[in-house]
PDB file of N, CA, C and O in Angstrom:
ATOM      1  N   ILE A   1       0.830  -1.182   0.000  1.00 57.00           N
ATOM      2  CA  ILE A   1       0.000   0.000   0.000  1.00 57.00           C
ATOM      3  C   ILE A   1       0.880   1.253   0.000  1.00 57.00           C
ATOM      4  O   ILE A   1       0.586   2.188  -0.699  1.00 57.00           O
ATOM      5  N   LYS A   2       1.933   1.240   0.791  1.00 67.00           N
ATOM      6  CA  LYS A   2       2.829   2.393   0.836  1.00 67.00           C
ATOM      7  C   LYS A   2       3.376   2.689  -0.558  1.00 67.00           C
ATOM      8  O   LYS A   2       3.448   3.847  -0.962  1.00 67.00           O
ATOM      9  N   GLU A   3       3.731   1.658  -1.287  1.00 65.00           N
ATOM     10  CA  GLU A   3       4.277   1.845  -2.623  1.00 65.00           C
ATOM     11  C   GLU A   3       3.259   2.503  -3.545  1.00 65.00           C
ATOM     12  O   GLU A   3       3.596   3.330  -4.393  1.00 65.00           O
ATOM     13  N   LEU A   4       1.982   2.132  -3.405  1.00 62.00           N
ATOM     14  CA  LEU A   4       0.945   2.751  -4.232  1.00 62.00           C
ATOM     15  C   LEU A   4       0.784   4.225  -3.900  1.00 62.00           C
ATOM     16  O   LEU A   4       0.628   5.057  -4.786  1.00 62.00           O
ATOM     17  N   ARG A   5       0.841   4.553  -2.627  1.00 65.00           N
ATOM     18  CA  ARG A   5       0.746   5.964  -2.231  1.00 65.00           C
ATOM     19  C   ARG A   5       1.943   6.746  -2.755  1.00 65.00           C
ATOM     20  O   ARG A   5       1.806   7.875  -3.212  1.00 65.00           O
ATOM     21  N   ASP A   6       3.120   6.161  -2.682  1.00 69.00           N
ATOM     22  CA  ASP A   6       4.312   6.828  -3.211  1.00 69.00           C
ATOM     23  C   ASP A   6       4.171   7.054  -4.712  1.00 69.00           C
ATOM     24  O   ASP A   6       4.494   8.122  -5.218  1.00 69.00           O
ATOM     25  N   ALA A   7       3.680   6.069  -5.417  1.00 64.00           N
ATOM     26  CA  ALA A   7       3.505   6.183  -6.866  1.00 64.00           C
ATOM     27  C   ALA A   7       2.518   7.287  -7.208  1.00 64.00           C
ATOM     28  O   ALA A   7       2.688   7.993  -8.204  1.00 64.00           O
ATOM     29  N   GLN A   8       1.510   7.453  -6.386  1.00 63.00           N
ATOM     30  CA  GLN A   8       0.514   8.478  -6.645  1.00 63.00           C
ATOM     31  C   GLN A   8       1.131   9.876  -6.630  1.00 63.00           C
ATOM     32  O   GLN A   8       0.727  10.741  -7.391  1.00 63.00           O
ATOM     33  N   ARG A   9       2.119  10.077  -5.791  1.00 69.00           N
ATOM     34  CA  ARG A   9       2.769  11.398  -5.736  1.00 69.00           C
ATOM     35  C   ARG A   9       3.556  11.690  -7.003  1.00 69.00           C
ATOM     36  O   ARG A   9       3.664  12.836  -7.417  1.00 69.00           O
ATOM     37  N   PHE A  10       4.110  10.660  -7.652  1.00 67.00           N
ATOM     38  CA  PHE A  10       4.947  10.873  -8.825  1.00 67.00           C
ATOM     39  C   PHE A  10       4.167  10.895 -10.128  1.00 67.00           C
ATOM     40  O   PHE A  10       4.612  11.469 -11.103  1.00 67.00           O
ATOM     41  N   ALA A  11       3.031  10.257 -10.154  1.00 63.00           N
ATOM     42  CA  ALA A  11       2.227  10.193 -11.377  1.00 63.00           C
ATOM     43  C   ALA A  11       0.768  10.443 -11.020  1.00 63.00           C
ATOM     44  O   ALA A  11      -0.088   9.605 -11.240  1.00 63.00           O
ATOM     45  N   SER A  12       0.490  11.614 -10.480  1.00 66.00           N
ATOM     46  CA  SER A  12      -0.836  11.870  -9.926  1.00 66.00           C
ATOM     47  C   SER A  12      -1.964  11.755 -10.946  1.00 66.00           C
ATOM     48  O   SER A  12      -3.025  11.238 -10.627  1.00 66.00           O
ATOM     49  N   ALA A  13      -1.783  12.200 -12.173  1.00 71.00           N
ATOM     50  CA  ALA A  13      -2.850  12.106 -13.170  1.00 71.00           C
ATOM     51  C   ALA A  13      -3.144  10.646 -13.511  1.00 71.00           C
ATOM     52  O   ALA A  13      -4.304  10.230 -13.573  1.00 71.00           O
ATOM     53  N   ASP A  14      -2.104   9.856 -13.724  1.00 67.00           N
ATOM     54  CA  ASP A  14      -2.296   8.438 -14.021  1.00 67.00           C
ATOM     55  C   ASP A  14      -2.827   7.690 -12.814  1.00 67.00           C
ATOM     56  O   ASP A  14      -3.689   6.828 -12.922  1.00 67.00           O
ATOM     57  N   ALA A  15      -2.323   8.034 -11.644  1.00 63.00           N
ATOM     58  CA  ALA A  15      -2.752   7.353 -10.421  1.00 63.00           C
ATOM     59  C   ALA A  15      -4.217   7.597 -10.133  1.00 63.00           C
ATOM     60  O   ALA A  15      -4.926   6.707  -9.660  1.00 63.00           O
ATOM     61  N   ALA A  16      -4.703   8.778 -10.422  1.00 64.00           N
ATOM     62  CA  ALA A  16      -6.107   9.104 -10.153  1.00 64.00           C
ATOM     63  C   ALA A  16      -7.056   8.201 -10.931  1.00 64.00           C
ATOM     64  O   ALA A  16      -8.195   8.000 -10.534  1.00 64.00           O
ATOM     65  N   LYS A  17      -6.579   7.626 -12.025  1.00 67.00           N
ATOM     66  CA  LYS A  17      -7.408   6.723 -12.829  1.00 67.00           C
ATOM     67  C   LYS A  17      -7.559   5.353 -12.186  1.00 67.00           C
ATOM     68  O   LYS A  17      -8.517   4.644 -12.461  1.00 67.00           O
ATOM     69  N   VAL A  18      -6.610   4.949 -11.357  1.00 70.00           N
ATOM     70  CA  VAL A  18      -6.633   3.584 -10.830  1.00 70.00           C
ATOM     71  C   VAL A  18      -6.576   3.489  -9.310  1.00 70.00           C
ATOM     72  O   VAL A  18      -6.934   2.456  -8.754  1.00 70.00           O
ATOM     73  N   LEU A  19      -6.118   4.521  -8.632  1.00 72.00           N
ATOM     74  CA  LEU A  19      -6.046   4.497  -7.174  1.00 72.00           C
ATOM     75  C   LEU A  19      -7.217   5.291  -6.620  1.00 72.00           C
ATOM     76  O   LEU A  19      -7.429   6.433  -7.002  1.00 72.00           O
ATOM     77  N   VAL A  20      -7.971   4.687  -5.737  1.00 73.00           N
ATOM     78  CA  VAL A  20      -9.165   5.349  -5.215  1.00 73.00           C
ATOM     79  C   VAL A  20      -9.113   5.400  -3.691  1.00 73.00           C
ATOM     80  O   VAL A  20      -8.396   4.628  -3.056  1.00 73.00           O
ATOM     81  N   THR A  21      -9.888   6.289  -3.140  1.00 74.00           N
ATOM     82  CA  THR A  21      -9.980   6.399  -1.692  1.00 74.00           C
ATOM     83  C   THR A  21     -10.994   5.381  -1.176  1.00 74.00           C
ATOM     84  O   THR A  21     -11.851   4.912  -1.932  1.00 74.00           O
ATOM     85  N   PRO A  22     -10.938   5.054   0.111  1.00 76.00           N
ATOM     86  CA  PRO A  22     -11.924   4.119   0.671  1.00 76.00           C
ATOM     87  C   PRO A  22     -13.364   4.564   0.440  1.00 76.00           C
ATOM     88  O   PRO A  22     -14.242   3.733   0.209  1.00 76.00           O
ATOM     89  N   ALA A  23     -13.614   5.861   0.467  1.00 79.00           N
ATOM     90  CA  ALA A  23     -14.975   6.361   0.264  1.00 79.00           C
ATOM     91  C   ALA A  23     -15.492   6.069  -1.150  1.00 79.00           C
ATOM     92  O   ALA A  23     -16.701   5.958  -1.362  1.00 79.00           O
ATOM     93  N   GLN A  24     -14.601   5.938  -2.117  1.00 78.00           N
ATOM     94  CA  GLN A  24     -14.999   5.694  -3.501  1.00 78.00           C
ATOM     95  C   GLN A  24     -15.259   4.221  -3.805  1.00 78.00           C
ATOM     96  O   GLN A  24     -15.890   3.909  -4.805  1.00 78.00           O
ATOM     97  N   VAL A  25     -14.781   3.334  -2.965  1.00 76.00           N
ATOM     98  CA  VAL A  25     -14.864   1.896  -3.250  1.00 76.00           C
ATOM     99  C   VAL A  25     -16.291   1.406  -3.508  1.00 76.00           C
ATOM    100  O   VAL A  25     -16.547   0.761  -4.528  1.00 76.00           O
ATOM    101  N   PRO A  26     -17.268   1.681  -2.638  1.00 77.00           N
ATOM    102  CA  PRO A  26     -18.611   1.137  -2.890  1.00 77.00           C
ATOM    103  C   PRO A  26     -19.208   1.553  -4.235  1.00 77.00           C
ATOM    104  O   PRO A  26     -19.754   0.720  -4.950  1.00 77.00           O
ATOM    105  N   SER A  27     -19.077   2.823  -4.590  1.00 79.00           N
ATOM    106  CA  SER A  27     -19.676   3.265  -5.852  1.00 79.00           C
ATOM    107  C   SER A  27     -18.944   2.674  -7.055  1.00 79.00           C
ATOM    108  O   SER A  27     -19.567   2.352  -8.067  1.00 79.00           O
ATOM    109  N   ILE A  28     -17.647   2.504  -6.965  1.00 76.00           N
ATOM    110  CA  ILE A  28     -16.894   1.921  -8.077  1.00 76.00           C
ATOM    111  C   ILE A  28     -17.231   0.449  -8.248  1.00 76.00           C
ATOM    112  O   ILE A  28     -17.457  -0.025  -9.356  1.00 76.00           O
ATOM    113  N   ILE A  29     -17.279  -0.276  -7.156  1.00 73.00           N
ATOM    114  CA  ILE A  29     -17.607  -1.700  -7.224  1.00 73.00           C
ATOM    115  C   ILE A  29     -18.995  -1.909  -7.815  1.00 73.00           C
ATOM    116  O   ILE A  29     -19.237  -2.864  -8.535  1.00 73.00           O
ATOM    117  N   CYS A  30     -19.908  -0.993  -7.520  1.00 73.00           N
ATOM    118  CA  CYS A  30     -21.286  -1.151  -7.968  1.00 73.00           C
ATOM    119  C   CYS A  30     -21.538  -0.635  -9.380  1.00 73.00           C
ATOM    120  O   CYS A  30     -22.581  -0.923  -9.955  1.00 73.00           O
ATOM    121  N   SER A  31     -20.633   0.125  -9.942  1.00 74.00           N
ATOM    122  CA  SER A  31     -20.923   0.721 -11.242  1.00 74.00           C
ATOM    123  C   SER A  31     -19.926   0.370 -12.336  1.00 74.00           C
ATOM    124  O   SER A  31     -20.220   0.552 -13.506  1.00 74.00           O
ATOM    125  N   ALA A  32     -18.772  -0.111 -11.983  1.00 64.00           N
ATOM    126  CA  ALA A  32     -17.730  -0.391 -12.976  1.00 64.00           C
ATOM    127  C   ALA A  32     -17.893  -1.786 -13.555  1.00 64.00           C
ATOM    128  O   ALA A  32     -18.711  -2.573 -13.091  1.00 64.00           O
ATOM    129  N   GLY A  33     -17.076  -2.076 -14.544  1.00 78.00           N
ATOM    130  CA  GLY A  33     -16.978  -3.445 -15.033  1.00 78.00           C
ATOM    131  C   GLY A  33     -16.243  -4.257 -13.987  1.00 78.00           C
ATOM    132  O   GLY A  33     -16.217  -3.887 -12.814  1.00 78.00           O
ATOM    133  N   ASP A  34     -15.634  -5.345 -14.390  1.00 84.00           N
ATOM    134  CA  ASP A  34     -14.845  -6.111 -13.430  1.00 84.00           C
ATOM    135  C   ASP A  34     -13.848  -5.172 -12.758  1.00 84.00           C
ATOM    136  O   ASP A  34     -13.227  -4.339 -13.408  1.00 84.00           O
ATOM    137  N   THR A  35     -13.732  -5.297 -11.461  1.00 83.00           N
ATOM    138  CA  THR A  35     -12.873  -4.417 -10.675  1.00 83.00           C
ATOM    139  C   THR A  35     -11.867  -5.251  -9.907  1.00 83.00           C
ATOM    140  O   THR A  35     -12.207  -6.296  -9.353  1.00 83.00           O
ATOM    141  N   TRP A  36     -10.629  -4.811  -9.890  1.00 85.00           N
ATOM    142  CA  TRP A  36      -9.571  -5.461  -9.125  1.00 85.00           C
ATOM    143  C   TRP A  36      -9.322  -4.613  -7.894  1.00 85.00           C
ATOM    144  O   TRP A  36      -9.127  -3.403  -7.991  1.00 85.00           O
ATOM    145  N   VAL A  37      -9.344  -5.246  -6.730  1.00 85.00           N
ATOM    146  CA  VAL A  37      -9.157  -4.538  -5.464  1.00 85.00           C
ATOM    147  C   VAL A  37      -8.024  -5.211  -4.698  1.00 85.00           C
ATOM    148  O   VAL A  37      -8.015  -6.430  -4.550  1.00 85.00           O
ATOM    149  N   MET A  38      -7.106  -4.391  -4.221  1.00 86.00           N
ATOM    150  CA  MET A  38      -6.023  -4.903  -3.391  1.00 86.00           C
ATOM    151  C   MET A  38      -6.099  -4.190  -2.048  1.00 86.00           C
ATOM    152  O   MET A  38      -6.227  -2.971  -1.993  1.00 86.00           O
ATOM    153  N   GLY A  39      -6.065  -4.971  -0.976  1.00 88.00           N
ATOM    154  CA  GLY A  39      -6.122  -4.358   0.341  1.00 88.00           C
ATOM    155  C   GLY A  39      -5.977  -5.384   1.437  1.00 88.00           C
ATOM    156  O   GLY A  39      -5.757  -6.573   1.185  1.00 88.00           O
ATOM    157  N   HIS A  40      -6.138  -4.916   2.649  1.00 91.00           N
ATOM    158  CA  HIS A  40      -6.013  -5.762   3.834  1.00 91.00           C
ATOM    159  C   HIS A  40      -7.180  -6.746   3.884  1.00 91.00           C
ATOM    160  O   HIS A  40      -8.313  -6.424   3.517  1.00 91.00           O
ATOM    161  N   ALA A  41      -6.904  -7.949   4.354  1.00 93.00           N
ATOM    162  CA  ALA A  41      -7.925  -8.999   4.418  1.00 93.00           C
ATOM    163  C   ALA A  41      -9.154  -8.568   5.208  1.00 93.00           C
ATOM    164  O   ALA A  41     -10.264  -9.022   4.934  1.00 93.00           O
ATOM    165  N   SER A  42      -8.996  -7.678   6.158  1.00 93.00           N
ATOM    166  CA  SER A  42     -10.118  -7.231   6.987  1.00 93.00           C
ATOM    167  C   SER A  42     -11.109  -6.343   6.233  1.00 93.00           C
ATOM    168  O   SER A  42     -12.176  -6.031   6.758  1.00 93.00           O
ATOM    169  N   MET A  43     -10.775  -5.945   5.011  1.00 89.00           N
ATOM    170  CA  MET A  43     -11.675  -5.078   4.243  1.00 89.00           C
ATOM    171  C   MET A  43     -13.021  -5.734   3.956  1.00 89.00           C
ATOM    172  O   MET A  43     -13.989  -5.040   3.677  1.00 89.00           O
ATOM    173  N   THR A  44     -13.084  -7.055   4.028  1.00 89.00           N
ATOM    174  CA  THR A  44     -14.360  -7.724   3.743  1.00 89.00           C
ATOM    175  C   THR A  44     -15.436  -7.338   4.747  1.00 89.00           C
ATOM    176  O   THR A  44     -16.616  -7.357   4.414  1.00 89.00           O
ATOM    177  N   SER A  45     -15.056  -6.970   5.956  1.00 90.00           N
ATOM    178  CA  SER A  45     -16.063  -6.562   6.936  1.00 90.00           C
ATOM    179  C   SER A  45     -16.597  -5.161   6.634  1.00 90.00           C
ATOM    180  O   SER A  45     -17.728  -4.847   6.966  1.00 90.00           O
ATOM    181  N   ARG A  46     -15.796  -4.348   5.972  1.00 86.00           N
ATOM    182  CA  ARG A  46     -16.216  -2.981   5.630  1.00 86.00           C
ATOM    183  C   ARG A  46     -16.932  -2.916   4.286  1.00 86.00           C
ATOM    184  O   ARG A  46     -17.799  -2.072   4.075  1.00 86.00           O
ATOM    185  N   TYR A  47     -16.556  -3.799   3.375  1.00 83.00           N
ATOM    186  CA  TYR A  47     -17.114  -3.798   2.019  1.00 83.00           C
ATOM    187  C   TYR A  47     -17.687  -5.184   1.713  1.00 83.00           C
ATOM    188  O   TYR A  47     -16.959  -6.082   1.277  1.00 83.00           O
ATOM    189  N   PRO A  48     -18.982  -5.385   1.925  1.00 82.00           N
ATOM    190  CA  PRO A  48     -19.592  -6.701   1.719  1.00 82.00           C
ATOM    191  C   PRO A  48     -19.367  -7.282   0.318  1.00 82.00           C
ATOM    192  O   PRO A  48     -19.276  -8.495   0.166  1.00 82.00           O
ATOM    193  N   ALA A  49     -19.242  -6.444  -0.692  1.00 79.00           N
ATOM    194  CA  ALA A  49     -19.007  -6.947  -2.051  1.00 79.00           C
ATOM    195  C   ALA A  49     -17.695  -7.728  -2.127  1.00 79.00           C
ATOM    196  O   ALA A  49     -17.572  -8.671  -2.913  1.00 79.00           O
ATOM    197  N   LEU A  50     -16.721  -7.371  -1.307  1.00 84.00           N
ATOM    198  CA  LEU A  50     -15.449  -8.095  -1.311  1.00 84.00           C
ATOM    199  C   LEU A  50     -15.591  -9.483  -0.696  1.00 84.00           C
ATOM    200  O   LEU A  50     -14.893 -10.408  -1.097  1.00 84.00           O
ATOM    201  N   ALA A  51     -16.483  -9.611   0.261  1.00 84.00           N
ATOM    202  CA  ALA A  51     -16.695 -10.919   0.888  1.00 84.00           C
ATOM    203  C   ALA A  51     -17.223 -11.925  -0.124  1.00 84.00           C
ATOM    204  O   ALA A  51     -16.988 -13.128   0.006  1.00 84.00           O
ATOM    205  N   GLN A  52     -17.907 -11.433  -1.153  1.00 84.00           N
ATOM    206  CA  GLN A  52     -18.463 -12.302  -2.185  1.00 84.00           C
ATOM    207  C   GLN A  52     -17.566 -12.381  -3.421  1.00 84.00           C
ATOM    208  O   GLN A  52     -17.846 -13.134  -4.346  1.00 84.00           O
ATOM    209  N   ALA A  53     -16.503 -11.608  -3.444  1.00 88.00           N
ATOM    210  CA  ALA A  53     -15.618 -11.545  -4.613  1.00 88.00           C
ATOM    211  C   ALA A  53     -14.652 -12.728  -4.627  1.00 88.00           C
ATOM    212  O   ALA A  53     -14.415 -13.382  -3.608  1.00 88.00           O
ATOM    213  N   GLU A  54     -14.079 -12.945  -5.786  1.00 91.00           N
ATOM    214  CA  GLU A  54     -13.093 -14.016  -5.951  1.00 91.00           C
ATOM    215  C   GLU A  54     -11.741 -13.541  -5.424  1.00 91.00           C
ATOM    216  O   GLU A  54     -11.227 -12.510  -5.850  1.00 91.00           O
ATOM    217  N   GLN A  55     -11.187 -14.280  -4.488  1.00 94.00           N
ATOM    218  CA  GLN A  55      -9.851 -13.955  -3.975  1.00 94.00           C
ATOM    219  C   GLN A  55      -8.831 -14.571  -4.916  1.00 94.00           C
ATOM    220  O   GLN A  55      -8.724 -15.781  -5.047  1.00 94.00           O
ATOM    221  N   ILE A  56      -8.064 -13.738  -5.577  1.00 94.00           N
ATOM    222  CA  ILE A  56      -7.105 -14.181  -6.585  1.00 94.00           C
ATOM    223  C   ILE A  56      -5.763 -14.548  -5.953  1.00 94.00           C
ATOM    224  O   ILE A  56      -5.120 -15.497  -6.349  1.00 94.00           O
ATOM    225  N   GLY A  57      -5.349 -13.769  -4.972  1.00 94.00           N
ATOM    226  CA  GLY A  57      -4.059 -14.033  -4.351  1.00 94.00           C
ATOM    227  C   GLY A  57      -3.990 -13.424  -2.973  1.00 94.00           C
ATOM    228  O   GLY A  57      -4.797 -12.569  -2.610  1.00 94.00           O
ATOM    229  N   LYS A  58      -3.018 -13.884  -2.207  1.00 95.00           N
ATOM    230  CA  LYS A  58      -2.839 -13.375  -0.855  1.00 95.00           C
ATOM    231  C   LYS A  58      -1.367 -13.469  -0.477  1.00 95.00           C
ATOM    232  O   LYS A  58      -0.707 -14.456  -0.778  1.00 95.00           O
ATOM    233  N   SER A  59      -0.884 -12.419   0.169  1.00 93.00           N
ATOM    234  CA  SER A  59       0.474 -12.394   0.692  1.00 93.00           C
ATOM    235  C   SER A  59       0.382 -11.796   2.089  1.00 93.00           C
ATOM    236  O   SER A  59       0.148 -10.590   2.228  1.00 93.00           O
ATOM    237  N   GLY A  60       0.501 -12.640   3.091  1.00 93.00           N
ATOM    238  CA  GLY A  60       0.295 -12.166   4.456  1.00 93.00           C
ATOM    239  C   GLY A  60      -1.149 -11.734   4.613  1.00 93.00           C
ATOM    240  O   GLY A  60      -2.068 -12.479   4.324  1.00 93.00           O
ATOM    241  N   GLU A  61      -1.370 -10.498   5.014  1.00 93.00           N
ATOM    242  CA  GLU A  61      -2.721  -9.965   5.163  1.00 93.00           C
ATOM    243  C   GLU A  61      -3.163  -9.143   3.963  1.00 93.00           C
ATOM    244  O   GLU A  61      -4.250  -8.585   3.951  1.00 93.00           O
ATOM    245  N   LEU A  62      -2.321  -9.060   2.927  1.00 92.00           N
ATOM    246  CA  LEU A  62      -2.653  -8.324   1.711  1.00 92.00           C
ATOM    247  C   LEU A  62      -3.336  -9.271   0.730  1.00 92.00           C
ATOM    248  O   LEU A  62      -2.806 -10.341   0.422  1.00 92.00           O
ATOM    249  N   VAL A  63      -4.515  -8.881   0.240  1.00 94.00           N
ATOM    250  CA  VAL A  63      -5.317  -9.744  -0.630  1.00 94.00           C
ATOM    251  C   VAL A  63      -5.621  -9.022  -1.939  1.00 94.00           C
ATOM    252  O   VAL A  63      -5.801  -7.808  -1.968  1.00 94.00           O
ATOM    253  N   LEU A  64      -5.688  -9.792  -3.022  1.00 93.00           N
ATOM    254  CA  LEU A  64      -6.134  -9.280  -4.319  1.00 93.00           C
ATOM    255  C   LEU A  64      -7.446  -9.967  -4.643  1.00 93.00           C
ATOM    256  O   LEU A  64      -7.522 -11.199  -4.667  1.00 93.00           O
ATOM    257  N   TRP A  65      -8.492  -9.166  -4.861  1.00 92.00           N
ATOM    258  CA  TRP A  65      -9.805  -9.686  -5.227  1.00 92.00           C
ATOM    259  C   TRP A  65     -10.167  -9.255  -6.635  1.00 92.00           C
ATOM    260  O   TRP A  65      -9.787  -8.181  -7.085  1.00 92.00           O
ATOM    261  N   ARG A  66     -10.955 -10.095  -7.323  1.00 90.00           N
ATOM    262  CA  ARG A  66     -11.609  -9.694  -8.585  1.00 90.00           C
ATOM    263  C   ARG A  66     -13.087  -9.636  -8.300  1.00 90.00           C
ATOM    264  O   ARG A  66     -13.702 -10.633  -7.929  1.00 90.00           O
ATOM    265  N   VAL A  67     -13.657  -8.459  -8.469  1.00 86.00           N
ATOM    266  CA  VAL A  67     -15.078  -8.253  -8.228  1.00 86.00           C
ATOM    267  C   VAL A  67     -15.757  -8.182  -9.592  1.00 86.00           C
ATOM    268  O   VAL A  67     -15.477  -7.276 -10.370  1.00 86.00           O
ATOM    269  N   PRO A  68     -16.610  -9.150  -9.930  1.00 84.00           N
ATOM    270  CA  PRO A  68     -17.261  -9.117 -11.244  1.00 84.00           C
ATOM    271  C   PRO A  68     -18.200  -7.928 -11.372  1.00 84.00           C
ATOM    272  O   PRO A  68     -18.724  -7.419 -10.381  1.00 84.00           O
ATOM    273  N   ALA A  69     -18.410  -7.501 -12.602  1.00 79.00           N
ATOM    274  CA  ALA A  69     -19.319  -6.379 -12.876  1.00 79.00           C
ATOM    275  C   ALA A  69     -20.700  -6.709 -12.323  1.00 79.00           C
ATOM    276  O   ALA A  69     -21.177  -7.832 -12.468  1.00 79.00           O
ATOM    277  N   ARG A  70     -21.306  -5.737 -11.650  1.00 71.00           N
ATOM    278  CA  ARG A  70     -22.640  -5.957 -11.102  1.00 71.00           C
ATOM    279  C   ARG A  70     -23.233  -4.630 -10.674  1.00 71.00           C
ATOM    280  O   ARG A  70     -22.550  -3.630 -10.577  1.00 71.00           O
ATOM    281  N   ARG A  71     -24.503  -4.656 -10.405  1.00 60.00           N
ATOM    282  CA  ARG A  71     -25.197  -3.489  -9.866  1.00 60.00           C
ATOM    283  C   ARG A  71     -25.569  -3.801  -8.429  1.00 60.00           C
ATOM    284  O   ARG A  71     -26.052  -4.878  -8.120  1.00 60.00           O
ATOM    285  N   CYS A  72     -25.329  -2.856  -7.564  1.00 63.00           N
ATOM    286  CA  CYS A  72     -25.654  -3.058  -6.139  1.00 63.00           C
ATOM    287  C   CYS A  72     -27.029  -2.458  -5.862  1.00 63.00           C
ATOM    288  O   CYS A  72     -27.464  -1.527  -6.546  1.00 63.00           O
ATOM    289  N   PRO A  73     -27.670  -2.991  -4.848  1.00 57.00           N
ATOM    290  CA  PRO A  73     -28.987  -2.434  -4.499  1.00 57.00           C
ATOM    291  C   PRO A  73     -28.883  -1.031  -3.957  1.00 57.00           C
ATOM    292  O   PRO A  73     -27.889  -0.580  -3.521  1.00 57.00           O
TER     293      PRO A  73
END
């Protein structure tokens, strides 16, 4: 995560296209096509869509999920 934040400082225009704040996650998951999310394993309690998403990989407590395109209620 630290590396992503560092990258955002050096390429802010490009980073804004792919790096989002926690507040943006629900709307992106509910409106985008397939979405890739990387974060702490505990994020599933904050974002129910991640609990139902496919876990692609894990390194320690860092998880990569693929959230299929869908509309949320």
